[in-house]
Coordinates of C-alpha atoms and ligand atoms in Angstrom, one line a residue:
X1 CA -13.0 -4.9 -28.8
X2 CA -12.6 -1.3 -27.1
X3 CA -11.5 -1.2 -23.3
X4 CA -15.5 0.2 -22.3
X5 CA -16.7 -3.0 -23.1
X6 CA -14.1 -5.7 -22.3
X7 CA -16.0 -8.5 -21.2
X8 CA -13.5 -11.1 -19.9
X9 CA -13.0 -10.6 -16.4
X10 CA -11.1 -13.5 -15.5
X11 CA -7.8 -12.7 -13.7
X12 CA -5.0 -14.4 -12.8
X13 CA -2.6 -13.7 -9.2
X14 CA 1.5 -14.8 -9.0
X15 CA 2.6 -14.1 -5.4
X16 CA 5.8 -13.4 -4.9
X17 CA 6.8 -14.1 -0.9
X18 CA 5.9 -14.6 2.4
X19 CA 2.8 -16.6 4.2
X20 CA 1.3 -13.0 4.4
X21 CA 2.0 -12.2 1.3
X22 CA -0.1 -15.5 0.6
X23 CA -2.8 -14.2 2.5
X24 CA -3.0 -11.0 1.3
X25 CA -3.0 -12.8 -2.4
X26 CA -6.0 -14.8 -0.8
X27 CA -8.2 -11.8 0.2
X28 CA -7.2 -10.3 -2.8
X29 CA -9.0 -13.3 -5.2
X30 CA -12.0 -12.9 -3.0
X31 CA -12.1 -9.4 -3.1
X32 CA -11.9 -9.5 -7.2
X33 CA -14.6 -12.7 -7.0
X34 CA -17.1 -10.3 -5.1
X35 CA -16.6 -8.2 -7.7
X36 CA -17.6 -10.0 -10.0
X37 CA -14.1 -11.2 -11.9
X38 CA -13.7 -14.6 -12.0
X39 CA -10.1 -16.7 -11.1
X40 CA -7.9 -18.7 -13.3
X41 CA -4.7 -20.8 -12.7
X42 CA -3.8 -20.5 -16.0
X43 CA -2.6 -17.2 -17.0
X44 CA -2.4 -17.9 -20.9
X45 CA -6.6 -17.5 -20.1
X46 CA -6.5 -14.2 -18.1
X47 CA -7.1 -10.9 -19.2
X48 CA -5.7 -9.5 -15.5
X49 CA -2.3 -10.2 -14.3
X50 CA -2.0 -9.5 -10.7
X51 CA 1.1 -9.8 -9.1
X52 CA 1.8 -9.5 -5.2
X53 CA 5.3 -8.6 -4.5
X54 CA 8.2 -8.9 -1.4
X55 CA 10.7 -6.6 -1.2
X56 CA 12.7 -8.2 1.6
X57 CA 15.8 -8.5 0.1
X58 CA 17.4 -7.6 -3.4
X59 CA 17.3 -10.8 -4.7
X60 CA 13.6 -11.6 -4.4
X61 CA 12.9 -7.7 -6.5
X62 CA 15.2 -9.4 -9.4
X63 CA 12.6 -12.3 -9.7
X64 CA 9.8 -10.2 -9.9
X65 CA 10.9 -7.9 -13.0
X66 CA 11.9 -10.9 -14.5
X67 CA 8.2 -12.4 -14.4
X68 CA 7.1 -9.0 -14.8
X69 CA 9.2 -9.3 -18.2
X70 CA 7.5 -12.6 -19.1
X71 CA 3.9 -11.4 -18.7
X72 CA 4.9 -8.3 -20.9
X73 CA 5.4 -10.6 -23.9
X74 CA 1.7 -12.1 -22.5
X75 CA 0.5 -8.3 -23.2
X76 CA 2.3 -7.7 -26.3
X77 CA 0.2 -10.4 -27.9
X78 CA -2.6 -9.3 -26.6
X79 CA -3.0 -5.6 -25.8
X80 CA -6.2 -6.2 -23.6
X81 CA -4.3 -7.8 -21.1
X82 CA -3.9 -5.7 -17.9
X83 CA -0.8 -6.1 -15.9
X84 CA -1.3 -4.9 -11.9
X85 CA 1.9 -5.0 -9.7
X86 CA 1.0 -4.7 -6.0
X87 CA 2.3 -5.5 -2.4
X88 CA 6.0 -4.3 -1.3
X89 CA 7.6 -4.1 -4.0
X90 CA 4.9 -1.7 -5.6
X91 CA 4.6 0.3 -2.2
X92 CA 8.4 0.7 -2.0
X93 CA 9.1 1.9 -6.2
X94 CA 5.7 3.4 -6.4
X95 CA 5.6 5.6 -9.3
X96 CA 8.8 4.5 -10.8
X97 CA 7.2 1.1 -11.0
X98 CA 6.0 2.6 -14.4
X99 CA 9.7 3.9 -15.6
X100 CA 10.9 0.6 -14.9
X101 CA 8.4 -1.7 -16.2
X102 CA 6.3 0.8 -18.4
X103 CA 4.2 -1.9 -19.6
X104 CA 2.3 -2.1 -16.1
X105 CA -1.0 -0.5 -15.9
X106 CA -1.8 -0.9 -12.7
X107 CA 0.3 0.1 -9.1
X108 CA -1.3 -1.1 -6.0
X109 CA 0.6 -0.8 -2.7
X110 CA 0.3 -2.9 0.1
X111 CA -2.7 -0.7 2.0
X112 CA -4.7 -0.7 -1.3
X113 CA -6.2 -4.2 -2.1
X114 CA -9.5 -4.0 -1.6
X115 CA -9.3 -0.5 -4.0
X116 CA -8.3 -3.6 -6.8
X117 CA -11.6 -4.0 -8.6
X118 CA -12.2 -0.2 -8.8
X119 CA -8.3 0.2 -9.8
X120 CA -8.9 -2.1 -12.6
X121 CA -11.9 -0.5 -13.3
X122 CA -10.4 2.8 -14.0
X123 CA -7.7 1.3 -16.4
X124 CA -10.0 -0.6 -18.3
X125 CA -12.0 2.8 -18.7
X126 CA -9.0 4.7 -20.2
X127 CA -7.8 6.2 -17.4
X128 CA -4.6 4.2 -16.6
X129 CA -2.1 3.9 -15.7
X130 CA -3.1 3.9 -12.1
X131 CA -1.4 4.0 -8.9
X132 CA -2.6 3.6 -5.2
X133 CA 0.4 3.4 -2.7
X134 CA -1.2 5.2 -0.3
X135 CA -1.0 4.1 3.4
X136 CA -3.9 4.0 5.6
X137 CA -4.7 4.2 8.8
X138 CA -7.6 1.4 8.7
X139 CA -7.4 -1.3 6.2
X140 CA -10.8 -2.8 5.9
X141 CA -9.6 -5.7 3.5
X142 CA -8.4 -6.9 7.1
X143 CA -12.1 -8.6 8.6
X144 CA -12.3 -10.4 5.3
X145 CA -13.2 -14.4 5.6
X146 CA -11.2 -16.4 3.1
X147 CA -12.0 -19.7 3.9
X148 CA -12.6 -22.0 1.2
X149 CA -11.9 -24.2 -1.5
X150 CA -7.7 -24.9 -3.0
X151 CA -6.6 -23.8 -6.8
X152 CA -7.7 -27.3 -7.4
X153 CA -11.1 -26.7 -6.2
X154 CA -10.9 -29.1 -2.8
X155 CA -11.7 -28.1 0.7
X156 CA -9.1 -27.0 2.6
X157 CA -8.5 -28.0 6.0
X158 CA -5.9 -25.5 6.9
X159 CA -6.3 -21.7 6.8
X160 CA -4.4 -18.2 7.4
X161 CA -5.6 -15.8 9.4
X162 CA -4.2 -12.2 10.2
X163 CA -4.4 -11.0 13.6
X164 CA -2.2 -7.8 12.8
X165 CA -0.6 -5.8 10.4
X166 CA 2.5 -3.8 10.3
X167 CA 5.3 -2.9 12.2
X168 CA 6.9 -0.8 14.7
X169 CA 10.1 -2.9 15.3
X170 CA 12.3 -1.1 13.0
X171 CA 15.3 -3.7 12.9
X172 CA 18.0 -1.6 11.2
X173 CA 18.1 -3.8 8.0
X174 CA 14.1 -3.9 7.2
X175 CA 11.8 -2.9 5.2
X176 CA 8.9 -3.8 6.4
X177 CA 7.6 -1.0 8.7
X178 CA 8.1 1.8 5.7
X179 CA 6.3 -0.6 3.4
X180 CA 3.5 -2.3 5.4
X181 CA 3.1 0.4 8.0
X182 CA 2.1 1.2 11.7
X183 CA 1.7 -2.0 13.7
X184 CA -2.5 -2.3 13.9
X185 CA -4.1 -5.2 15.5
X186 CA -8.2 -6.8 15.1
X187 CA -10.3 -6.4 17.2
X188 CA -10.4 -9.9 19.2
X189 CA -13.7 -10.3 18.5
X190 CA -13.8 -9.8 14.7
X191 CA -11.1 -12.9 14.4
X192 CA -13.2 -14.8 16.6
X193 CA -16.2 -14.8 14.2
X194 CA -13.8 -15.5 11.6
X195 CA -12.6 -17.9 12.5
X196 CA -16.0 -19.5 14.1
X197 CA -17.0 -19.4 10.2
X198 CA -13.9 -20.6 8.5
X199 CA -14.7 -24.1 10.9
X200 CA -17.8 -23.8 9.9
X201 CA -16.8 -24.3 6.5
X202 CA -14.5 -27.1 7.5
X203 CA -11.1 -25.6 8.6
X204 CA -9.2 -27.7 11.4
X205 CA -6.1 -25.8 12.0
X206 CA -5.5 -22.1 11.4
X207 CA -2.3 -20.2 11.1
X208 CA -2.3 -16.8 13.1
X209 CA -0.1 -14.2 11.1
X210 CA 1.1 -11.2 12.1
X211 CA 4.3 -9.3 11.7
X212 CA 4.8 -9.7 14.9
X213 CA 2.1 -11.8 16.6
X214 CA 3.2 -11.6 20.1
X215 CA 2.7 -8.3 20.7
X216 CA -0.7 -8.2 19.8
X217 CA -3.7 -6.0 21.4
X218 CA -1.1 -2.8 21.6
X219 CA -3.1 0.3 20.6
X220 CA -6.6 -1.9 20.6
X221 CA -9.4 -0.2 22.9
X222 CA -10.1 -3.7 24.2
X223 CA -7.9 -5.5 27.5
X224 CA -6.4 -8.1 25.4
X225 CA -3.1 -9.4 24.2
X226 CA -1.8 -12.3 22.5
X227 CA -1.6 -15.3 25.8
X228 CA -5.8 -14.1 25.9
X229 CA -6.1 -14.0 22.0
X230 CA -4.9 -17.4 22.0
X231 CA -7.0 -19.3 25.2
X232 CA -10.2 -17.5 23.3
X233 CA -9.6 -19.2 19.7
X234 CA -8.6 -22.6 22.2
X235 CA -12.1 -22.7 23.3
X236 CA -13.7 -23.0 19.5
X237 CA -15.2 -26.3 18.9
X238 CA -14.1 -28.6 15.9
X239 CA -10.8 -26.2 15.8
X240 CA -7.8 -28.9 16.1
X241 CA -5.2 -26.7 16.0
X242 CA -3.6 -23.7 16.3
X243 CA -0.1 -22.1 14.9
X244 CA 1.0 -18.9 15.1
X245 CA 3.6 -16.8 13.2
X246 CA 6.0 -14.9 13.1
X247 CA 7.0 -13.9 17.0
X248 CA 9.4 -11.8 18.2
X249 CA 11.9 -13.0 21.2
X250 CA 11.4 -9.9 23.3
X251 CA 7.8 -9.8 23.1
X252 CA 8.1 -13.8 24.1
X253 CA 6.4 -13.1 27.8
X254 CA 6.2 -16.1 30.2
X255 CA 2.5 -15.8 29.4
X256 CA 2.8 -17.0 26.3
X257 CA 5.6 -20.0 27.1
X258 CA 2.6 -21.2 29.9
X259 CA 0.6 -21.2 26.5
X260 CA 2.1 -24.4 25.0
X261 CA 1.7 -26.2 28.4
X262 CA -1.6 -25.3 29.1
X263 CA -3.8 -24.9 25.8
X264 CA -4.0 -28.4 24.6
X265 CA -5.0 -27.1 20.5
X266 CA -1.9 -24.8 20.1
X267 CA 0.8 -27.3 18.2
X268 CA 4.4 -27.8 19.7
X269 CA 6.1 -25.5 17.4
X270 CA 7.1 -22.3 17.6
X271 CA 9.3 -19.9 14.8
X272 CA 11.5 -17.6 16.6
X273 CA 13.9 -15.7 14.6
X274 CA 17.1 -14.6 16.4
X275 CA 18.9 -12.9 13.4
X276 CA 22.1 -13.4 15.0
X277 CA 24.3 -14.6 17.8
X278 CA 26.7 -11.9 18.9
X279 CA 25.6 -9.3 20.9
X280 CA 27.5 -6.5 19.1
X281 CA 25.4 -7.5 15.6
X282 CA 22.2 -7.4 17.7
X283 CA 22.4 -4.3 18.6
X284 CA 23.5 -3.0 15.5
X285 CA 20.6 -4.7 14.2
X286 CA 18.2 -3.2 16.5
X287 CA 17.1 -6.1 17.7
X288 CA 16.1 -5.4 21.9
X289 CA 17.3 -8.5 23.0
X290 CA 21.0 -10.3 23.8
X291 CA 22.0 -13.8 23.2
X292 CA 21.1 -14.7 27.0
X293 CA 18.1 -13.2 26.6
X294 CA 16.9 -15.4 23.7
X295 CA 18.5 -18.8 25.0
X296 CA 16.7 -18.1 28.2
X297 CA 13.2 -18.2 26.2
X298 CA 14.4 -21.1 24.2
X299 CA 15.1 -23.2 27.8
X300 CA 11.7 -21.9 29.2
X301 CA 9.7 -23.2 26.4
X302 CA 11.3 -26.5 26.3
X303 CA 11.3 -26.5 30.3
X304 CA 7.3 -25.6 29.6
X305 CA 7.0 -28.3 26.2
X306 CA 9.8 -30.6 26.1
X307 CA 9.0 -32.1 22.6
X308 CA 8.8 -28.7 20.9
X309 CA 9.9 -27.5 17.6
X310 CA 11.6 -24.4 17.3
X311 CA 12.7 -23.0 13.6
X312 CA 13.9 -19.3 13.0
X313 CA 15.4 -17.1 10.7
X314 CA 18.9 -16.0 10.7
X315 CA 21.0 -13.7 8.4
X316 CA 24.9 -13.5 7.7
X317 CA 26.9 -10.7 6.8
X318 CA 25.6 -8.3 8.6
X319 CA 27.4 -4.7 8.2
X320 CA 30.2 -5.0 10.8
X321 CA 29.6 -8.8 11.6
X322 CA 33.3 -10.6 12.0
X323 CA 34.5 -13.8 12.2
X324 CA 33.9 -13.5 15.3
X325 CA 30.4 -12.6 15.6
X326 CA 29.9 -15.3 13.3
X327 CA 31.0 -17.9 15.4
X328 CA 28.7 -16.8 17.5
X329 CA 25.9 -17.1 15.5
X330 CA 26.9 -20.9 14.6
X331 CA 27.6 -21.5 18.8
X332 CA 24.2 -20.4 19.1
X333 CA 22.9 -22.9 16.7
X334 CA 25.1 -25.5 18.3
X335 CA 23.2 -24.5 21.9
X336 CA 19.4 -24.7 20.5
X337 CA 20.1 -27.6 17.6
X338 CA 17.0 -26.1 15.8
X339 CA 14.6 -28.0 14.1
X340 CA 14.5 -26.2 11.0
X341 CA 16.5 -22.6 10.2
X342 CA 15.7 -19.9 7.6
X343 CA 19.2 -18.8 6.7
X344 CA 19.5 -15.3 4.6
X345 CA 22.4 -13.2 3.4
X346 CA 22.3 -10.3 4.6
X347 CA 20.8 -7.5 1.4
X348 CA 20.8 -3.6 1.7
X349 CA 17.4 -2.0 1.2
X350 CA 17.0 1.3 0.3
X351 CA 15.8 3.8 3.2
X352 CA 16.7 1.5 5.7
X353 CA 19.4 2.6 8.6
X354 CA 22.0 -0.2 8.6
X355 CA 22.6 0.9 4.5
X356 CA 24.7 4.0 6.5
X357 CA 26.4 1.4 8.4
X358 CA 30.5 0.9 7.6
X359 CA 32.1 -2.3 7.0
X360 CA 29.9 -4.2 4.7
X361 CA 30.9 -7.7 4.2
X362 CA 32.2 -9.1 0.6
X363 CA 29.7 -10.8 -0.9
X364 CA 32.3 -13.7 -1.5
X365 CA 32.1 -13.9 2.4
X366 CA 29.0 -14.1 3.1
X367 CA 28.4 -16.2 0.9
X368 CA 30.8 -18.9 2.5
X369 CA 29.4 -17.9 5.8
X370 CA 26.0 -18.7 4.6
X371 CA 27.0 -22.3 3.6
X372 CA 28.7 -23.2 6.4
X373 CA 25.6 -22.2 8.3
X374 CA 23.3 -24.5 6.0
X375 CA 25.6 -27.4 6.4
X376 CA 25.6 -27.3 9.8
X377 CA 21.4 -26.7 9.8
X378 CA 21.0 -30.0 7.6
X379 CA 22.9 -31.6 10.5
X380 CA 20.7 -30.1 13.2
X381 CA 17.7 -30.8 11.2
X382 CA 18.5 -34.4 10.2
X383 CA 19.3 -35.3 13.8
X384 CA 16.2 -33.7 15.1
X385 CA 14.1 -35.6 12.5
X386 CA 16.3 -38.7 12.8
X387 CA 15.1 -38.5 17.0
X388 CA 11.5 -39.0 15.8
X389 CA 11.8 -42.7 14.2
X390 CA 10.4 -45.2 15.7
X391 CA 7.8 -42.5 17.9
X392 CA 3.9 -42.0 17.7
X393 CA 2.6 -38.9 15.9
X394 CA -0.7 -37.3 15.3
X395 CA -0.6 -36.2 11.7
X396 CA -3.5 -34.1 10.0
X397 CA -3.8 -35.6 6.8
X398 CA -3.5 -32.7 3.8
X399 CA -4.5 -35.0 1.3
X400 CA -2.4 -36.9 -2.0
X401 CA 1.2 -36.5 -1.8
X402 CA 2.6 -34.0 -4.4
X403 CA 5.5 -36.4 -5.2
X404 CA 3.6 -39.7 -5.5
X405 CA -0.3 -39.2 -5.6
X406 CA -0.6 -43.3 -3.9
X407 CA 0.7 -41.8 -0.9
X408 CA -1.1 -39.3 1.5
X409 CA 0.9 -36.2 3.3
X410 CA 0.1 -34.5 6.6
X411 CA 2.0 -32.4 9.2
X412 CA 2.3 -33.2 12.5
X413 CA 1.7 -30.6 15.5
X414 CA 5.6 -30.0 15.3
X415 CA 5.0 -29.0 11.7
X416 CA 6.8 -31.8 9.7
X417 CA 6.0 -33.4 6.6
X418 CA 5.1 -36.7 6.5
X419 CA 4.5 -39.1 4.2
X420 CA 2.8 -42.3 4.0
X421 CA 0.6 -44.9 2.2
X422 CA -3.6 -45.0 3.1
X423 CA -7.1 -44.6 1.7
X424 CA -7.8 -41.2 0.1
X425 CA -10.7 -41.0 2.7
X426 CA -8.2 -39.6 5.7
X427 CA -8.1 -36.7 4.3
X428 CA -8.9 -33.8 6.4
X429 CA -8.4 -36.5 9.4
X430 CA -5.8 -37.3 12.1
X431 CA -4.4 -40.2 12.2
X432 CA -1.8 -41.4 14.2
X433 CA 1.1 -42.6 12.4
X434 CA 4.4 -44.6 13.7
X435 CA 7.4 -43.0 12.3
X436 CA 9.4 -45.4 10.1
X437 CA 12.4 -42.9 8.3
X438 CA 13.9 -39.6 8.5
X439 CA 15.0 -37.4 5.9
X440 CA 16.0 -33.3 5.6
X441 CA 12.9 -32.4 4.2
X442 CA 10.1 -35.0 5.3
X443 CA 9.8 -38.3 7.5
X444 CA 8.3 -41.5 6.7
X445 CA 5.3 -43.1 8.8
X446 CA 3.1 -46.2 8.8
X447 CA -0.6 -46.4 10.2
X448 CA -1.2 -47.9 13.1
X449 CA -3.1 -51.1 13.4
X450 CA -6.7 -49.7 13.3
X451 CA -8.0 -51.1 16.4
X452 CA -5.2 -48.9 18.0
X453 CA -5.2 -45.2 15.7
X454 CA -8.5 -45.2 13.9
X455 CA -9.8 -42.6 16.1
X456 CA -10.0 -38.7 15.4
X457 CA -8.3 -37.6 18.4
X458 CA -9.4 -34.0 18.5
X459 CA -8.6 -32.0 21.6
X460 CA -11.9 -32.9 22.9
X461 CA -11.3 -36.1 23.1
X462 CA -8.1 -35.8 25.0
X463 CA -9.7 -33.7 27.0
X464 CA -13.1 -36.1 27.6
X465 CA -15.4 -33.8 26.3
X466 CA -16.0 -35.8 23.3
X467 CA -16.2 -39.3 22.2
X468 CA -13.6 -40.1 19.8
X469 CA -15.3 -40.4 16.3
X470 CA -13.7 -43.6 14.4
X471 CA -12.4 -43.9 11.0
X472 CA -13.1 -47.0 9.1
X473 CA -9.4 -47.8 7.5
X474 CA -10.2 -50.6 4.1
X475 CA -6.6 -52.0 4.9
Ligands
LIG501 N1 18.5 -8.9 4.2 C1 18.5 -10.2 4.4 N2 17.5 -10.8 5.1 C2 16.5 -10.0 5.6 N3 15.4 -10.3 6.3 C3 14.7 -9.2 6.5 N4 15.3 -8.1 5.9 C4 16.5 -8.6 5.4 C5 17.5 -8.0 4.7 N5 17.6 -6.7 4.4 C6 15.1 -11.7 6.7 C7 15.0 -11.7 8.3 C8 13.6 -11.9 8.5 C9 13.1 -12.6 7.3 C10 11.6 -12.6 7.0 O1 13.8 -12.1 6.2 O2 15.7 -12.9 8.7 O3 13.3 -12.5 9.7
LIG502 FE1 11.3 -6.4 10.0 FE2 12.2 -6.5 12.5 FE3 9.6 -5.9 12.0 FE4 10.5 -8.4 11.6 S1 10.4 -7.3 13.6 S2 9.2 -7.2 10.2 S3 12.5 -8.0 10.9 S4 11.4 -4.7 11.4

């Protein structure tokens, strides 16, 4: 069969990672689907690989050509098979994408999803390979609704949605602003009717995603910004709950701390990356804020929401970070006792500033420094999860646990996993569960007596607007 007249259209996405990168990969399937191509989870059945790529740190760009490897053998079996490599990495190699792996047909950068379907197009009429790293000043893949159905074809009850793109931070050791571009926010309005129709189509708790969500509304012709953004998507009915992520500690106003006080559907957690602990790194790093600055936010929002959650990212070995400035970062740790810490070696990136920076740290070393850091985390986190036993918690049921499909799974509002045994019908409901173990990863709970928890307690309810709707539990 020529390329003109390929008739499988069935295509097949690998996402390499972040939650945007998830979302993006999201859009991207709907986006293909309007087009007319139709989704598979099984690759050895698609005739389009598309894969979404992170080029955060070293490491992560390794994996992909790996895969990238695999799927060539996938192609060499079958020369109809279209391999399209898009997102970061794609952005950031561009046209040597197809020196390094000349196998791919197809380069898509992180502005050019919605060209996908035409891209593919092209390369299926003979004109590949194709590239499109191009980065724009309106992205209209942005106001797309991608509510829906799993890979397993269930309804979900949890969604992603972007509020902005890009970045103007530029921390000294990321990528991110070259790759993904000029921070550009939505309209308020046009997430508003999203996500009006994603809990239309059953969506209870949304994740706002942004590279920076806090600073949202800059550069938007509306009055807005993100404390507004927030009390707006409070007031939709049926929504239980709202996350957000990722924020930045120095756009963390006072505004926004009153927000987990006083909007009853944002959820007690918050992920607030503080990189590191010594002032000296922070600045290298670019950062705009010191240690007292980001403690002082930590105190307000527990002053504002004593039972919150707070997670972050942090990263070791630094150009220039000492022993010293290590100790810092741990003594910080040691202050907050965070619930749950992304901990990441520090990895040069091309065309970034800090790869001009002097005294880079063995890799030996930060590699000790980043296991004494995790040890320490699995201490915070166990004793944080530990403090929950024997507590009540409102848990939004996700459904059949992965490990053991007897037993159901939820999150609570603080965002852990927990497991326990009831009817397949919670799903999609919250229950309130009494926590019965803590571990690193999940916790344990047990229903309550029915009489007592059998009640969807949405925000409405709390708030009297609504009369609890009640759950018949077969016990
Ligand atoms: N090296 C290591 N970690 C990095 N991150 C971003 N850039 C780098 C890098 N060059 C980490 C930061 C960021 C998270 C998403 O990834 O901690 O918050
Ligand atoms: Fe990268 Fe800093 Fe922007 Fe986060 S805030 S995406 S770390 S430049």
């Amino acid at each position: 069969m020529g390329r003109e007249n390929f008739a499988d259209r069935r295509f097949f996405i690998h996402t390499f990672g972040c939650q945007m990168n998830v979302h993006d990969s999201e859009q991207l399937a709907n986006i293909m689907t309007e087009a007319g191509y139709e989704q598979t989870q099984d690759v050895r059945q698609a005739k389009i690989i598309l894969v979404n790529t992170c080029s955060i740190r070293s490491k992560v760009a390794q994996k992909i050509v790996s895969q990238l490897g695999r799927y060539r053998r996938w192609k060499d079996k079958d020369p109809e098979v279209i391999i399209g490599v898009g997102g970061c990495l794609a952005q950031h190699w561009g046209r040597d994408m197809f020196t390094k792996t000349p196998y791919v047909d197809l380069v898509f950068g992180t502005h050019a999803f919605h060209e996908v379907p035409q891209l593919v197009d092209m390369v299926r009429a003979g004109h590949g390979p194709v590239m499109d790293t191009e980065l724009r000043e309106e992205i209209p893949s942005l106001g797309i609704c991608t509510a829906g159905k799993n890979g397993n074809g269930k309804t979900k009850h949890h969604s992603l949605v972007t509020i902005m793109q890009g970045c103007d931070n530029f921390c000294t050791y990321c990528v991110v602003p070259y790759l993904r571009g000029r921070e550009r926010s939505r309209p308020s309005a046009e997430i508003i009717r999203e996500i009006e129709a994603l809990v239309k189509q059953g969506i209870r708790e949304i994740t706002l995603l942004g590279q920076n969500v806090n600073s949202y509304g800059r550069g938007l012709p509306e009055e807005t910004n993100f404390p507004k953004l927030l009390a707006m998507i409070n007031d939709i009915s049926e929504l239980e709950r709202i996350r957000f992520t990722t924020s930045h500690p120095k756009d963390l106003t006072g505004g926004l701390v009153n927000c987990f006080g006083r909007l009853k559907k944002l959820c007690e957690h918050i992920h607030l990356p503080f990189q590191a602990g010594s002032d000296r790194v922070l600045t290298r790093m670019n950062r705009g804020y010191t240690r007292k600055d980001y403690l002082e936010r930590i105190t307000a929002l527990r002053q504002c929401c004593p039972d919150i959650a707070i997670s972050a990212d942090v990263m070791v070995g630094f150009p220039g970070e000492t022993a010293y400035d290590f100790d810092a970062t741990l003594a910080l740790m040691e202050e907050v006792c965070f619930d749950n810490l992304f901990s990441f070696m520090y990895s040069e990136r091309e065309g970034t500033v800090a790869v001009s920076f002097g005294e880079k740290v063995p890799e030996k070393e930060r590699n000790r420094r980043l296991k004494i850091l995790q040890e320490l985390q699995d201490r915070h986190t166990w004793e944080r999860n530990q403090a929950l036993v024997g507590k009540d918690v409102d848990v939004l049921v996700d459904g059949a646990s992965k490990n053991d499909p007897q037993e159901l799974t939820g999150r609570t509002r603080t965002n852990k996993i927990v497991n326990f045994a009831g009817p397949p019908i919670l799903r999609g409901k919250t229950v309130t569960l009494n926590i019965t173990g803590a571990y690193l990863h999940s916790l344990r709970g047990e229903l309550k007596s029915p009489a007592a928890i059998n009640v969807h307690k949405s925000p409405e309810v709390i708030l009297g607007r609504k009369s609890p709707e009640v759950i018949l539990v077969q016990k």
